[in-house]
Short mmCIF file of C-alpha atoms and ligand atoms in Angstrom, two decimals:
data_model
loop_
_atom_site.label_atom_id
_atom_site.label_comp_id
_atom_site.label_asym_id
_atom_site.label_seq_id
_atom_site.Cartn_x
_atom_site.Cartn_y
_atom_site.Cartn_z
CA MET A 14 173.21 153.39 43.14
CA THR A 15 174.79 150.09 42.22
CA ASN A 16 178.01 148.86 43.67
CA ASN A 17 179.66 147.87 40.43
CA SER A 18 180.16 151.47 39.49
CA VAL A 19 182.02 152.29 42.66
CA ASN A 20 185.50 151.64 41.34
CA PHE A 21 185.24 153.91 38.36
CA THR A 22 185.70 157.59 38.06
CA VAL A 23 182.80 159.66 37.01
CA SER A 24 184.32 160.35 33.64
CA GLN A 25 184.87 156.63 33.05
CA ILE A 26 181.24 155.82 33.70
CA LEU A 27 180.29 158.35 31.13
CA LYS A 28 182.84 156.96 28.71
CA THR A 29 181.80 153.34 29.16
CA LYS A 30 178.16 154.15 28.67
CA SER A 31 178.76 155.91 25.41
CA GLU A 32 180.74 152.92 24.09
CA PHE A 33 177.62 150.79 24.20
CA GLU A 34 175.62 153.24 22.21
CA ASP A 35 175.35 152.60 18.52
CA GLU A 36 176.02 156.06 17.37
CA PRO A 37 178.22 158.54 19.14
CA LYS A 38 176.02 161.21 20.60
CA LYS A 39 176.07 163.60 23.48
CA LYS A 40 175.86 162.08 26.94
CA SER A 41 172.31 161.77 28.02
CA ARG A 42 170.97 163.85 30.82
CA GLU A 43 170.50 160.61 32.79
CA ASP A 44 174.19 159.65 32.57
CA TRP A 45 175.29 163.05 33.74
CA ARG A 46 172.81 162.91 36.59
CA LYS A 47 174.07 159.49 37.76
CA ALA A 48 177.69 160.56 37.52
CA LYS A 49 176.94 163.72 39.42
CA GLU A 50 175.06 161.74 42.07
CA LEU A 51 178.00 159.37 42.57
CA GLU A 52 180.35 162.30 42.80
CA GLU A 53 178.18 164.03 45.38
CA ALA A 54 177.76 160.80 47.37
CA ARG A 55 181.51 160.31 47.46
CA LYS A 56 182.07 163.84 48.62
CA ALA A 57 179.43 163.42 51.30
CA GLY A 58 181.01 160.15 52.38
CA THR A 59 177.92 158.03 51.70
CA ALA A 60 179.56 156.16 48.82
CA PRO A 61 183.01 154.56 49.11
CA ALA A 62 185.77 156.47 47.41
CA ALA A 63 187.16 155.18 44.16
CA VAL A 64 190.44 153.30 44.59
CA ASP A 65 193.40 153.26 42.27
CA GLU A 66 195.27 150.20 41.02
CA GLU A 67 197.39 150.14 44.18
CA GLY A 68 194.36 150.12 46.41
CA LYS A 69 194.76 153.70 47.53
CA ASP A 70 191.62 155.73 47.94
CA ILE A 71 191.15 158.55 45.52
CA ASN A 72 190.07 161.61 47.40
CA PRO A 73 186.65 162.56 46.00
CA HIS A 74 187.37 166.20 46.61
CA ILE A 75 190.16 166.21 44.06
CA PRO A 76 188.79 168.07 41.06
CA GLN A 77 187.99 165.93 38.06
CA TYR A 78 190.45 167.66 35.79
CA ILE A 79 193.22 166.58 38.14
CA ALA A 80 191.96 163.08 38.92
CA THR A 81 191.38 162.19 35.29
CA ALA A 82 194.55 160.88 33.67
CA PRO A 83 195.32 162.30 30.23
CA TRP A 84 194.33 160.00 27.36
CA TYR A 85 197.95 159.39 26.35
CA TYR A 86 198.67 158.08 29.84
CA GLY A 87 196.83 154.89 28.92
CA THR A 88 195.48 153.97 32.34
CA ALA A 89 193.07 151.08 32.82
CA GLY A 90 191.27 152.24 35.94
CA PRO A 91 191.04 155.17 38.27
CA THR A 92 194.46 156.40 39.23
CA LEU A 93 196.32 159.40 40.48
CA LYS A 94 199.65 158.07 39.29
CA HIS A 95 199.91 160.78 36.68
CA GLN A 96 199.89 163.27 39.57
CA ARG A 97 202.61 161.50 41.54
CA PRO A 98 206.34 161.72 40.90
CA GLN A 99 207.20 159.79 37.76
CA ASP A 100 210.00 157.23 38.00
CA ASP A 101 211.82 158.45 34.93
CA LYS A 102 211.77 162.01 36.17
CA GLU A 103 213.29 161.25 39.53
CA ALA A 104 216.94 160.99 40.51
CA LYS A 105 217.99 163.14 37.62
CA PHE A 106 219.87 165.48 39.89
CA SER A 107 222.82 164.56 42.04
CA LYS A 108 222.34 164.56 45.75
CA LEU A 109 224.19 167.21 47.73
CA THR A 110 226.22 164.53 49.45
CA GLU A 111 227.36 162.87 46.25
CA TRP A 112 231.04 163.35 45.56
CA TYR A 113 232.22 164.33 42.14
CA LYS A 114 235.46 165.45 40.64
CA ARG A 115 235.72 169.12 39.94
CA GLY A 116 238.32 171.69 39.01
CA VAL A 117 240.57 171.44 36.02
CA ASP A 118 242.45 168.56 34.48
CA ASN A 119 246.12 169.52 34.41
CA SER A 120 247.27 166.04 33.41
CA LYS A 121 247.53 166.93 29.79
CA ILE A 122 248.95 170.18 28.52
CA ILE A 123 247.34 171.41 25.34
CA THR A 124 249.22 173.78 23.13
CA LYS A 125 247.11 173.75 19.98
CA TYR A 126 243.57 174.85 19.42
CA ARG A 127 241.29 171.83 18.96
CA LYS A 128 238.20 171.90 16.79
CA GLY A 129 235.03 172.39 18.81
CA ALA A 130 236.85 173.82 21.79
CA CYS A 131 235.99 177.09 23.47
CA GLU A 132 236.94 179.87 21.11
CA ASN A 133 238.05 182.07 23.96
CA CYS A 134 240.25 179.91 26.16
CA GLY A 135 240.64 176.69 24.16
CA ALA A 136 239.22 174.24 26.69
CA MET A 137 237.22 171.38 25.17
CA THR A 138 234.72 171.19 28.00
CA HIS A 139 232.63 174.25 27.28
CA LYS A 140 231.68 176.69 24.59
CA ARG A 141 232.66 180.31 24.33
CA LYS A 142 229.40 181.57 25.77
CA ASP A 143 229.93 179.48 28.91
CA CYS A 144 233.54 180.50 29.28
CA MET A 145 234.76 181.63 32.69
CA GLU A 146 238.12 182.90 31.47
CA ARG A 147 238.79 186.55 30.87
CA PRO A 148 237.78 187.21 27.26
CA GLY A 149 240.98 187.51 25.25
CA LYS A 150 241.33 190.05 22.54
CA VAL A 151 242.10 187.43 19.91
CA GLY A 152 240.97 184.22 21.55
CA ALA A 153 242.68 180.88 21.78
CA LYS A 154 241.20 179.75 18.49
CA TYR A 155 243.44 182.12 16.61
CA SER A 156 246.33 182.78 18.93
CA GLY A 157 247.03 179.17 19.84
CA ALA A 158 248.59 180.45 23.03
CA GLU A 159 247.62 179.84 26.63
CA ILE A 160 245.11 177.07 26.06
CA ALA A 161 243.23 176.65 29.31
CA PRO A 162 243.07 173.14 30.79
CA ASP A 163 239.79 171.23 30.50
CA GLU A 164 237.50 171.18 33.51
CA TYR A 165 236.19 167.95 34.90
CA ILE A 166 232.58 167.49 33.96
ZN1 LIG D 10 236.65 178.94 27.61
#
């Protein structure tokens, strides 16, 4: 085994090899054997584990289908980043300790039904299906009476 292959995943070795071939064909038995050997050596601890771009070892016991980043992820080297929390997916939810305004806004009194408001109670902040008010027989849209104040969002 050569050392220059150590920092690549098994699937990458197979991929790189096929790029040098003139015509795309099925991976040769030899390539599969070498990849398998490297994989086995890593699992046995006789070959150093592959490392990702941050220098973290990639556990050789992680199954290939997990360790291999999807093609659209566009990774340059071995990585497990696609398995770790993604920046843009984090901090979407408020923390329990975060304060926010809640309740209803009584600062403005509404007496007319506004377009797009809840058809049941007349508040602008939700739709009829999310309404918490007792369903009226006619609904604020038509009665124009008792428009509920908007909640804080
Ligand atoms: Zn409502």
